[in-house]
XYZ file of C-alpha atoms in Angstrom:
731
model
C 28.509 -25.769 30.010
C 25.426 -23.594 30.448
C 23.778 -21.963 27.428
C 21.481 -18.941 27.309
C 19.401 -18.069 24.242
C 18.936 -14.311 23.807
C 16.529 -12.773 21.284
C 14.107 -9.904 20.677
C 10.528 -10.459 21.840
C 9.174 -9.357 18.450
C 11.297 -11.905 16.561
C 11.788 -15.169 18.481
C 13.953 -17.752 16.643
C 11.143 -20.300 16.463
C 13.213 -22.971 14.682
C 15.920 -22.851 17.349
C 13.402 -23.002 20.205
C 11.570 -25.894 18.527
C 14.817 -27.813 17.902
C 15.883 -27.323 21.527
C 12.534 -28.726 22.658
C 12.710 -31.729 20.329
C 16.314 -32.490 21.339
C 15.491 -31.941 25.034
C 18.450 -29.595 25.477
C 18.629 -27.602 28.692
C 19.076 -23.846 28.310
C 17.649 -20.593 29.651
C 16.091 -17.829 27.558
C 16.083 -14.046 27.591
C 13.873 -11.979 25.266
C 15.119 -8.559 26.331
C 17.161 -7.762 23.210
C 16.245 -4.669 21.199
C 13.657 -5.105 18.418
C 14.995 -6.804 15.268
C 18.197 -7.907 17.057
C 19.933 -11.047 15.827
C 19.383 -13.975 18.243
C 22.452 -15.537 19.830
C 23.700 -18.178 22.232
C 25.739 -16.970 25.189
C 27.871 -19.700 26.767
C 29.027 -19.735 30.387
C 32.662 -19.612 29.200
C 32.041 -16.233 27.541
C 31.793 -17.453 23.940
C 28.874 -16.514 21.688
C 27.201 -17.678 18.471
C 24.986 -15.398 16.364
C 22.222 -15.972 13.808
C 19.166 -18.243 13.738
C 20.583 -20.830 11.342
C 24.010 -20.813 13.008
C 22.270 -21.644 16.295
C 20.083 -24.245 14.592
C 23.105 -25.995 13.102
C 24.784 -25.955 16.509
C 21.746 -27.641 18.076
C 21.758 -30.193 15.255
C 25.412 -31.020 15.927
C 25.193 -31.408 19.704
C 22.042 -33.550 19.440
C 24.118 -36.116 17.570
C 22.150 -39.141 18.760
C 19.089 -37.865 16.863
C 21.007 -37.197 13.615
C 19.247 -33.832 13.325
C 22.073 -32.568 11.103
C 22.133 -35.661 8.880
C 23.863 -39.014 8.959
C 26.737 -38.009 6.656
C 28.323 -35.020 4.924
C 25.997 -35.270 1.919
C 22.869 -35.144 4.060
C 24.315 -32.200 5.983
C 24.849 -30.368 2.709
C 21.267 -31.110 1.612
C 20.055 -29.767 4.956
C 22.054 -26.594 4.316
C 20.279 -26.238 0.969
C 16.898 -26.338 2.689
C 18.006 -23.839 5.335
C 18.961 -21.450 2.542
C 15.493 -21.954 1.046
C 13.486 -21.505 4.277
C 13.446 -17.643 4.285
C 11.124 -17.685 1.239
C 8.245 -18.329 3.640
C 8.801 -14.935 5.264
C 8.140 -13.191 1.926
C 4.444 -12.447 1.565
C 4.491 -12.460 -2.225
C 6.499 -15.733 -2.486
C 4.863 -17.698 0.340
C 2.536 -19.807 -1.786
C 5.228 -20.406 -4.394
C 7.325 -21.891 -1.597
C 4.403 -24.029 -0.415
C 3.888 -25.351 -3.939
C 7.581 -26.218 -4.382
C 7.838 -28.106 -1.086
C 4.475 -29.808 -1.693
C 5.747 -31.232 -4.995
C 8.976 -32.371 -3.351
C 7.111 -34.166 -0.555
C 5.041 -36.133 -3.059
C 7.742 -38.831 -2.954
C 9.468 -37.991 0.343
C 8.508 -38.412 3.989
C 11.138 -35.990 5.287
C 13.071 -33.227 3.569
C 16.393 -35.063 3.899
C 16.932 -38.768 4.406
C 14.565 -40.918 6.415
C 14.501 -39.058 9.727
C 13.567 -35.688 11.155
C 16.287 -33.062 10.653
C 16.794 -29.392 11.430
C 15.671 -28.759 7.828
C 12.231 -30.156 8.716
C 12.200 -28.124 11.918
C 13.188 -24.948 10.061
C 10.408 -25.269 7.475
C 7.860 -26.407 10.057
C 8.714 -23.302 12.080
C 8.605 -21.032 9.033
C 5.090 -22.221 8.204
C 3.904 -22.076 11.809
C 5.324 -18.586 12.148
C 2.883 -17.181 9.582
C -0.036 -17.886 11.917
C -3.495 -17.800 10.384
C -2.159 -17.678 6.825
C -0.748 -21.180 7.101
C -3.669 -22.417 9.199
C -6.092 -21.369 6.450
C -4.086 -23.248 3.814
C -3.680 -26.199 6.146
C -7.461 -26.600 6.358
C -7.800 -26.456 2.589
C -6.922 -29.232 0.159
C -4.460 -27.136 -1.797
C -1.156 -28.603 -0.571
C -1.971 -32.114 0.613
C 1.603 -33.453 0.731
C 2.845 -30.450 2.654
C -0.045 -30.665 5.123
C 0.545 -34.417 5.598
C 4.222 -33.768 6.388
C 3.397 -30.856 8.725
C 0.706 -32.777 10.595
C 2.986 -35.786 10.963
C 5.709 -33.727 12.643
C 3.183 -31.888 14.823
C 1.636 -35.177 15.916
C 4.895 -37.034 16.636
C 6.506 -34.177 18.578
C 3.289 -32.602 19.837
C 4.246 -32.374 23.508
C 7.332 -30.332 22.626
C 5.950 -28.273 19.760
C 2.500 -27.386 21.132
C 4.063 -25.392 23.934
C 6.265 -23.512 21.448
C 3.242 -22.561 19.311
C 1.226 -21.450 22.315
C 4.038 -19.288 23.617
C 5.328 -17.682 20.444
C 2.775 -17.908 17.638
C -0.721 -16.419 17.398
C -3.184 -16.068 14.534
C -1.240 -13.132 13.167
C 2.018 -15.051 13.115
C 5.432 -15.279 14.724
C 6.005 -12.942 17.635
C 2.263 -12.243 17.906
C 0.967 -14.978 20.248
C -2.552 -15.205 21.525
C -2.834 -14.140 25.175
C -1.775 -16.845 27.613
C -2.454 -17.033 31.312
C 0.681 -18.877 32.332
C 4.283 -18.647 31.262
C 5.996 -21.697 29.843
C 9.043 -22.906 31.700
C 12.328 -23.972 30.224
C 13.376 -27.563 29.857
C 14.335 -27.783 33.551
C 11.186 -26.017 34.708
C 13.136 -23.155 36.267
C 13.300 -19.850 34.346
C 10.265 -18.427 32.554
C 10.473 -18.323 28.782
C 11.569 -14.872 27.649
C 11.762 -13.826 31.330
C 8.006 -14.079 31.487
C 7.618 -11.246 28.986
C 5.365 -12.713 26.326
C 5.987 -10.515 23.345
C 5.220 -7.114 24.857
C 6.059 -5.367 21.610
C 3.604 -7.483 19.667
C 0.929 -6.623 22.217
C 1.658 -2.951 21.679
C 1.530 -3.360 17.911
C -1.874 -4.960 17.989
C -3.303 -3.003 20.898
C -5.301 -0.445 18.930
C -7.046 -3.220 17.044
C -7.472 -5.828 19.764
C -9.135 -3.348 22.115
C -11.930 -2.896 19.577
C -14.775 -5.363 19.287
C -17.470 -5.621 16.658
C -20.821 -4.863 18.325
C -23.143 -7.854 18.593
C -20.545 -10.093 16.980
C -20.670 -13.804 17.782
C -17.779 -16.156 17.219
C -18.447 -18.318 14.194
C -21.334 -16.180 12.956
C -19.581 -13.068 11.626
C -19.541 -12.429 7.879
C -17.552 -9.520 6.429
C -16.840 -8.220 2.958
C -14.082 -6.254 1.293
C -15.700 -4.533 -1.689
C -13.285 -2.664 -3.977
C -14.407 -1.075 -7.218
C -12.394 -2.571 -10.128
C -11.386 0.852 -11.447
C -7.763 0.857 -10.341
C -5.129 -1.091 -8.418
C -5.235 -1.635 -4.660
C -3.535 1.227 -2.820
C -2.386 1.730 0.755
C -5.750 3.241 1.732
C -7.632 0.181 0.524
C -5.104 -1.996 2.346
C -6.293 -0.701 5.690
C -9.887 -1.713 4.936
C -8.803 -5.087 3.571
C -6.559 -5.932 6.527
C -9.102 -4.820 9.135
C -11.719 -7.054 7.518
C -9.195 -9.882 7.551
C -8.363 -9.240 11.205
C -11.962 -9.272 12.418
C -12.848 -12.306 10.289
C -10.002 -14.209 11.948
C -10.786 -12.884 15.412
C -14.400 -14.040 15.259
C -13.696 -17.154 13.153
C -16.018 -15.768 10.512
C -16.264 -15.586 6.725
C -14.645 -12.974 4.486
C -16.026 -12.252 1.032
C -14.174 -10.282 -1.635
C -16.847 -8.549 -3.672
C -16.133 -6.421 -6.729
C -18.467 -3.433 -6.829
C -18.652 -3.409 -10.627
C -21.534 -0.977 -11.237
C -19.718 1.582 -13.394
C -18.601 -0.007 -16.705
C -17.048 3.254 -17.918
C -14.226 2.934 -15.364
C -13.853 -0.789 -14.826
C -11.935 -3.578 -16.543
C -10.782 -7.176 -16.132
C -7.227 -5.871 -15.788
C -8.214 -4.166 -12.558
C -10.058 -7.260 -11.298
C -7.018 -9.480 -11.925
C -4.602 -7.080 -10.277
C -6.840 -6.450 -7.278
C -6.941 -10.200 -6.640
C -3.159 -10.308 -7.043
C -2.778 -7.480 -4.517
C -5.171 -9.121 -2.053
C -3.068 -12.283 -2.228
C 0.085 -10.217 -1.728
C -1.434 -8.882 1.505
C -1.801 -12.471 2.695
C -5.585 -12.269 2.822
C -7.347 -15.617 2.666
C -10.983 -15.160 1.626
C -13.912 -17.545 1.453
C -15.462 -16.387 -1.816
C -15.166 -13.868 -4.650
C -18.416 -12.291 -5.797
C -19.465 -9.419 -8.035
C -22.273 -6.918 -7.630
C -23.087 -7.728 -11.263
C -23.996 -11.260 -10.083
C -27.034 -9.634 -8.497
C -28.151 -7.365 -11.352
C -31.360 -9.376 -12.001
C -32.379 -9.166 -8.321
C -31.480 -5.467 -8.192
C -33.644 -4.768 -11.247
C -36.509 -6.652 -9.633
C -36.063 -4.736 -6.372
C -36.055 -1.403 -8.252
C -39.341 -2.276 -9.953
C -40.861 -3.334 -6.626
C -39.953 0.008 -5.083
C -41.533 1.831 -8.040
C -44.718 -0.208 -7.624
C -44.749 0.547 -3.882
C -44.342 4.267 -4.532
C -40.909 4.288 -2.896
C -38.999 5.217 -6.068
C -39.673 7.378 -9.120
C -38.136 8.155 -12.491
C -36.806 11.694 -12.847
C -35.755 13.519 -16.029
C -34.552 16.668 -14.292
C -31.174 17.815 -15.733
C -28.298 16.735 -13.472
C -27.111 20.220 -12.440
C -30.631 21.328 -11.623
C -31.227 18.127 -9.667
C -28.086 18.720 -7.607
C -29.210 22.274 -6.802
C -32.702 21.129 -5.832
C -31.246 18.509 -3.509
C -29.041 21.112 -1.855
C -32.004 23.465 -1.400
C -34.487 20.769 -0.365
C -36.773 21.373 -3.382
C -38.848 18.430 -4.552
C -38.556 17.401 -8.210
C -41.511 18.021 -10.501
C -41.382 14.277 -11.215
C -41.761 13.220 -7.579
C -45.547 13.069 -7.873
C -45.680 10.930 -11.004
C -48.080 7.997 -10.910
C -46.794 4.435 -10.656
C -47.902 3.901 -14.268
C -45.920 6.919 -15.484
C -42.837 5.782 -13.566
C -43.060 2.260 -14.990
C -43.408 3.695 -18.498
C -40.265 5.778 -18.094
C -38.466 2.888 -16.352
C -38.966 0.751 -19.471
C -37.536 3.612 -21.553
C -34.468 3.530 -19.308
C -34.128 -0.241 -19.739
C -33.934 0.116 -23.515
C -31.747 3.260 -23.241
C -34.027 5.084 -25.663
C -33.480 8.759 -26.364
C -36.144 9.486 -23.745
C -34.729 6.941 -21.321
C -31.227 8.375 -21.530
C -32.612 11.630 -20.091
C -33.853 9.846 -16.953
C -32.640 8.315 -13.730
C -34.360 6.359 -10.975
C -34.473 8.057 -7.560
C -35.521 6.813 -4.160
C -38.428 8.672 -2.565
C -36.943 9.294 0.869
C -36.997 12.725 2.577
C -36.248 15.933 0.644
C -36.365 18.089 3.806
C -33.980 15.986 5.879
C -30.962 17.945 7.187
C -28.857 14.943 6.112
C -28.656 15.651 2.389
C -27.819 12.020 1.549
C -31.473 11.221 2.347
C -32.804 13.731 -0.159
C -33.996 11.286 -2.810
C -30.686 9.709 -3.881
C -30.216 8.258 -7.363
C -30.706 4.478 -7.600
C -30.171 3.805 -11.336
C -28.625 5.622 -14.285
C -28.523 4.786 -17.988
C -25.125 3.829 -19.344
C -25.007 2.053 -22.732
C -21.268 1.236 -22.385
C -20.652 -2.571 -22.400
C -19.823 -4.128 -19.036
C -16.427 -5.869 -18.691
C -18.073 -9.100 -17.451
C -21.542 -9.290 -18.968
C -21.171 -7.225 -22.150
C -24.212 -5.295 -23.392
C -26.871 -7.226 -21.474
C -27.812 -4.073 -19.550
C -27.950 -0.426 -20.561
C -28.584 0.909 -17.070
C -26.715 0.260 -13.840
C -27.407 0.653 -10.115
C -25.506 3.209 -8.070
C -23.303 2.126 -5.198
C -25.792 3.699 -2.757
C -28.546 1.396 -4.036
C -26.620 -1.800 -4.717
C -24.431 -1.995 -1.610
C -27.135 -2.205 1.097
C -29.041 -4.793 -0.965
C -26.074 -7.068 -1.752
C -24.727 -6.788 1.810
C -28.052 -8.076 3.108
C -28.429 -10.812 0.468
C -24.896 -12.163 1.010
C -25.426 -12.426 4.756
C -22.949 -9.723 5.731
C -23.248 -9.101 9.464
C -20.893 -6.134 9.760
C -19.980 -3.711 6.962
C -16.679 -1.947 7.653
C -16.701 1.524 6.067
C -14.372 4.498 6.426
C -15.725 7.422 8.382
C -15.897 9.594 5.252
C -19.184 7.766 4.561
C -20.623 8.626 7.973
C -23.387 10.909 6.645
C -24.493 8.146 4.286
C -25.008 5.566 7.019
C -28.567 6.798 7.627
C -29.230 6.511 3.890
C -27.815 2.949 3.851
C -30.176 1.807 6.589
C -33.197 3.694 5.231
C -32.752 1.990 1.842
C -32.516 -1.417 3.550
C -35.703 -0.580 5.426
C -37.550 0.358 2.216
C -36.288 -2.815 0.547
C -37.493 -4.926 3.450
C -34.144 -6.690 3.837
C -32.152 -7.569 6.937
C -30.308 -4.697 8.598
C -26.510 -4.832 8.436
C -24.397 -3.233 11.166
C -22.005 -0.542 9.914
C -18.662 -0.304 11.663
C -16.614 2.810 10.928
C -12.874 3.337 10.884
C -10.792 6.329 9.845
C -9.532 6.609 6.312
C -5.783 6.249 5.952
C -4.246 9.439 4.553
C -0.536 9.816 3.810
C 1.473 13.020 3.450
C 2.314 14.184 -0.093
C 0.107 11.387 -1.435
C -2.937 11.157 -3.690
C -5.286 8.255 -3.011
C -8.065 9.208 -5.391
C -8.183 6.586 -8.158
C -9.401 9.255 -10.561
C -6.326 11.379 -9.868
C -3.986 8.392 -9.954
C -5.465 7.416 -13.329
C -4.594 10.901 -14.627
C -0.917 10.299 -13.788
C -1.000 6.975 -15.646
C -2.827 8.299 -18.716
C -0.623 11.386 -18.992
C 2.677 9.523 -18.711
C 3.694 11.094 -15.399
C 4.412 7.585 -14.098
C 5.271 4.281 -15.761
C 2.074 2.495 -14.759
C 0.011 1.475 -11.740
C 3.033 -0.369 -10.287
C 5.290 2.688 -10.513
C 7.413 2.964 -7.321
C 6.174 6.543 -6.849
C 2.573 5.334 -6.596
C 0.862 4.449 -3.279
C -0.471 1.219 -4.811
C 0.451 -2.080 -3.177
C 2.375 -3.056 -6.302
C 4.116 0.325 -6.361
C 5.316 0.338 -2.766
C 6.341 -3.330 -2.940
C 8.316 -2.579 -6.097
C 10.024 0.238 -4.216
C 11.134 -2.240 -1.570
C 8.436 -2.327 1.093
C 7.843 -5.667 2.788
C 4.195 -6.594 3.255
C 4.890 -7.455 6.894
C 5.853 -3.811 7.443
C 2.615 -2.588 5.872
C 0.553 -4.972 8.001
C 2.304 -3.865 11.181
C 1.905 -0.186 10.237
C -1.842 -0.574 9.671
C -2.512 -2.731 12.720
C -0.759 -0.168 14.904
C -3.518 2.263 13.976
C -6.221 -0.316 14.566
C -9.855 0.539 13.870
C -9.564 4.070 15.234
C -12.121 6.604 14.043
C -9.694 9.507 14.414
C -8.657 11.122 11.140
C -4.886 11.029 10.773
C -2.409 12.267 8.218
C 0.332 9.676 8.454
C 4.012 10.125 7.674
C 5.702 7.737 5.262
C 8.822 7.832 7.449
C 7.083 5.750 10.108
C 6.242 3.025 7.591
C 9.760 2.964 6.133
C 11.267 2.802 9.634
C 9.258 -0.349 10.347
C 10.381 -1.726 6.985
C 14.043 -1.112 7.788
C 13.768 -3.141 10.999
C 12.501 -6.062 8.933
C 15.006 -5.976 6.082
C 18.197 -4.934 7.880
C 18.811 -8.134 9.865
C 18.630 -10.301 6.740
C 19.483 -8.391 3.581
C 22.944 -9.019 2.090
C 25.630 -6.312 1.940
C 27.310 -5.265 -1.298
C 29.614 -2.488 -2.430
C 29.185 0.221 -5.060
C 31.246 3.202 -6.192
C 29.653 6.182 -7.934
C 30.954 6.329 -11.498
C 31.290 10.107 -11.833
C 34.785 11.293 -10.856
C 35.585 7.982 -9.152
C 39.167 7.993 -7.913
C 41.831 5.338 -8.421
C 43.991 4.501 -5.405
C 47.366 2.799 -5.918
C 48.585 0.755 -2.958
C 52.332 0.494 -3.438
C 52.599 -2.673 -1.342
C 49.336 -4.137 -2.548
C 49.145 -7.603 -4.099
C 51.039 -7.911 -7.365
C 48.509 -10.512 -8.495
C 44.824 -10.244 -7.604
C 43.528 -12.796 -5.104
C 40.028 -13.663 -3.912
C 38.530 -14.290 -0.480
C 35.119 -15.706 0.346
C 33.360 -13.575 2.974
C 29.780 -13.453 4.322
C 27.230 -11.290 2.504
C 25.936 -10.365 5.968
C 28.263 -10.685 8.953
C 25.416 -11.400 11.400
C 23.106 -13.494 9.216
C 24.510 -16.687 7.772
C 21.393 -17.244 5.675
C 22.411 -14.354 3.394
C 25.135 -16.544 1.923
C 28.652 -15.678 0.842
C 30.373 -13.485 -1.735
C 33.748 -13.265 -3.436
C 35.904 -10.223 -2.749
C 38.875 -9.530 -5.022
C 41.955 -7.752 -3.634
C 44.148 -5.786 -6.082
C 47.016 -3.315 -6.067
C 44.784 -0.572 -7.517
C 41.295 0.085 -6.174
C 38.435 2.508 -6.828
C 36.826 4.746 -4.204
C 34.088 7.374 -4.329
C 35.142 10.894 -5.264
C 33.490 12.297 -2.129
C 35.662 10.022 0.022
C 38.823 11.033 -1.842
C 38.022 14.707 -1.286
C 37.601 14.116 2.461
C 40.969 12.410 2.960
C 44.156 14.264 3.845
C 47.716 13.322 2.884
C 49.388 11.106 5.523
C 45.976 10.198 6.947
C 45.256 6.608 7.950
C 41.943 5.216 6.716
C 40.173 1.863 6.946
C 39.384 -0.076 3.779
C 36.310 -2.091 4.750
C 36.771 -5.895 4.687
C 40.527 -5.447 4.234
C 42.297 -3.295 6.809
C 43.966 0.060 7.251
C 45.975 2.034 4.705
C 47.884 5.315 4.843
C 47.467 7.824 2.024
C 50.853 9.372 1.094
C 50.187 11.266 -2.148
C 47.234 13.075 -3.744
C 46.933 14.228 -7.369
C 44.467 16.865 -8.589
C 43.536 18.263 -11.975
C 43.648 21.924 -12.971
C 40.241 22.540 -11.365
C 41.322 21.129 -8.021
C 39.421 17.846 -8.293
C 41.193 14.822 -6.822
C 42.066 12.360 -9.587
C 44.470 9.857 -7.986
C 45.713 8.750 -4.578
C 48.788 6.771 -3.618
C 49.297 4.980 -0.335
C 50.395 1.782 1.359
C 48.698 -0.838 3.459
C 48.929 -0.748 7.244
C 46.964 -3.898 8.077
C 48.216 -4.009 11.662
C 46.570 -0.629 12.308
C 43.482 -0.363 14.485
C 40.153 0.369 12.806
C 39.075 2.114 16.008
C 41.535 4.956 15.474
C 40.548 5.911 11.909
C 38.012 8.593 11.026
C 37.094 7.198 7.603
C 35.854 3.678 6.936
C 35.835 3.490 3.133
C 34.039 1.223 0.715
C 36.114 0.315 -2.323
C 36.163 -1.860 -5.411
C 39.064 -3.602 -7.138
C 40.290 -2.366 -10.495
C 38.953 -5.221 -12.605
C 36.835 -5.814 -15.692
C 34.389 -7.885 -13.617
C 32.651 -4.877 -12.033
C 28.921 -4.575 -12.727
C 27.331 -1.432 -14.136
C 24.572 -0.094 -11.899
C 21.813 2.462 -12.293
C 20.808 3.694 -8.848
C 17.321 5.208 -8.865
C 15.714 7.329 -6.172
C 12.133 8.577 -6.154
C 10.418 11.588 -4.645
C 6.790 12.496 -3.934
C 4.578 13.206 -6.947
C 3.179 16.391 -5.377
C 4.821 19.161 -3.375
C 2.023 19.831 -0.883
C 1.696 17.793 2.289
C -2.102 17.686 2.198
C -4.228 18.495 -0.821
C -7.572 20.113 -0.053
C -10.766 18.874 -1.723
C -11.030 21.859 -4.067
C -7.341 21.875 -5.041
C -6.103 20.546 -8.363
C -3.120 18.207 -8.144
C -1.802 19.659 -11.409
C -1.045 22.892 -9.548
C 1.274 21.129 -7.090
C 3.059 18.640 -9.335
C 6.636 17.895 -8.337
C 8.779 18.664 -11.427
C 11.494 16.180 -10.453
C 10.361 12.874 -8.966
C 13.030 10.484 -10.268
C 16.831 10.661 -10.062
C 19.276 8.193 -11.596
C 22.991 7.919 -11.137
C 25.504 5.559 -12.727
C 27.677 3.458 -10.428
C 29.758 0.295 -10.433
C 29.097 -2.664 -8.149
C 31.044 -5.704 -7.029
C 31.023 -8.700 -9.358
C 28.720 -10.694 -7.061
C 25.851 -8.436 -8.081
C 25.606 -10.350 -11.349
C 23.677 -12.928 -9.315
C 21.029 -10.578 -7.912
C 17.451 -11.638 -8.593
C 14.574 -9.315 -9.431
C 12.939 -8.245 -6.192
C 15.973 -9.009 -4.026
C 16.656 -6.434 -1.316
C 20.234 -5.506 -0.445
C 22.253 -2.861 1.292
C 24.965 -0.965 -0.549
C 27.280 -0.268 2.340
C 27.385 3.404 3.342
C 24.795 4.199 0.661
C 21.522 2.696 1.832
C 19.036 -0.050 1.044
C 18.017 -0.976 -2.493
C 15.704 -3.369 -4.325
C 16.815 -5.005 -7.569
C 14.261 -4.092 -10.250
C 16.206 -5.224 -13.327
C 18.881 -7.892 -12.751
C 22.066 -8.496 -14.721
C 21.531 -9.355 -18.391
C 24.802 -8.429 -20.100
C 27.824 -6.228 -19.235
C 26.630 -3.267 -21.317
C 23.201 -3.132 -19.652
C 23.191 -1.791 -16.077
C 21.537 -3.538 -13.180
C 18.744 -1.225 -11.994
C 18.448 -0.743 -8.244
C 15.635 1.246 -6.600
C 16.581 3.118 -3.431
C 14.473 2.101 -0.406
C 13.781 4.889 2.108
C 14.670 3.948 5.666
C 12.666 6.645 7.431
C 15.759 8.497 8.577
C 18.763 9.071 6.389
C 18.837 10.356 2.841
C 20.375 8.039 0.276
C 23.485 8.627 -1.775
C 21.452 10.324 -4.499
C 20.505 13.361 -2.432
């Protein structure tokens, strides 16, 4: 019997393909399915099997001589346990936790189950391989030695089969994003081209904007980049673009990536922000070579400042700030510009001690006060600030500006290319002029456009105002554009990465729609997230089925009909059931409806209160009826004490204007209602939801569990996840 494997080019079932190769099973492949489609086997007799792990188990069973599905029932069950665990490696935030768990397990085991290779090993090997460069970076480190030993052993023993799979389907950026190949792999009989010769066309489109851009004068193995956030807030979606582009180019050119905290303003910075920025960087899957701080270089920066004073390239100015700003705008030289070196050194020492006289001064570079580019009009290099620094305490009472510190530290750390958003374009000339005056190596600046989102504030100063004034619950509030905020709302990091890489390193300024990002996210979560049922509590309507079961009974059904890995759930069938009030209002007497996961029923009677609101329905089952003929497919819940209280929460934008101009105050466009909650009841299986788990409430939308079940009186809190198209039940 001939078998054909069908899948979407953007999501090849790597474990199935690898198992087929190892077992030397003959089949043809077709990658023409729509994006995010569930892979399936199509047999020549017309039968089909759906779902990656269903197909994997099938391969394990037919390759019986290899015992890929275990030697006995117990081993098969243990293999099933590992298959249930494997999806953790597709979660960006849980990836390393999964690596650590498996690493500990492999301390005393050669294989995951028994003493031979199984489909459990193949599934986890594929899950790791599918992450591309992320796993390769960890593989080269010494962090998970047992896991790496196991992985390398499998790769070595089955290299001829697995190497071809990696080349065809996995690139540095992961599964479905292969590096370009010149030839198409053939199937096991050498006849049909893998995926009909179409090597991941969607992935090529996704990465096209980025891969068409090269770093000027970049040499493979010699590139050094830096991501340099200021520790004055949490990482937001705008920073993510810079971080991921640095990561992309570092991987492309096999270079180094440094995370450097630009900690030159102690009034705004804290260790809390440092810790959470590192957490967010890890969440993005960024593997860096070193973490540094601008404050590491304060002694050298002080020395450089003094050298510039002695060379007559910098001077101390006590002009009041507002007057200084006006003089810079008008091209008027400061009265202090002509001070002698001795006078400047005298005032510099006053600044170092933060004396009353020193606090009135700042250090300025002596550049060009008549230059049309105002950033070159004697910028400030140092200011007094007696506030203790979060890392080094009160060692210094003056701090360098970003304009002074960045070009120096970039040069000292060996940065070859500094990626900066195009909003800094006018300051590029200043950056290079300062490097020239310092006598340090020139660093190439590569520009990209800043990421702007509709109805969104990305200024950390403005975001801080929302936090300090209680307009949100913290930096991880789901209404915030921070990485922690959008992840808490239900965004998968893979969706964010795809969204950003689609834009590439373009220099065009764009105002992006959130809908596009949430649409990508839906394609990622829909094929895998489990389905559950909820009924809105307000005015819920009881339906009595006259021929319904006299005693409740339970059936075990899949949590996702097309994805076995989602597991199973218990559904209770009773004589009296609950439905949403809106559904009850839409039904007519004598109308046949479909009760989802049960069958058809005919509504015979309808009761209303004095205001005309439906309060009760009576009907009987008609299970032989066709679901194709009914207008309404209804979700329902049994009348039982086991139902779980839910609080469904939906969020809106914090501001009401699509784009805020520079001179506009966000307070003037605050959205008065940004959070809606509604009480509902969910099926009893929702007691087992874990924090962070994503699910679909059928006919209501996608949700992320923020607070799981604790006790019957405390509701499970679910955050509504936008899908880029439909409004949720709360609208």
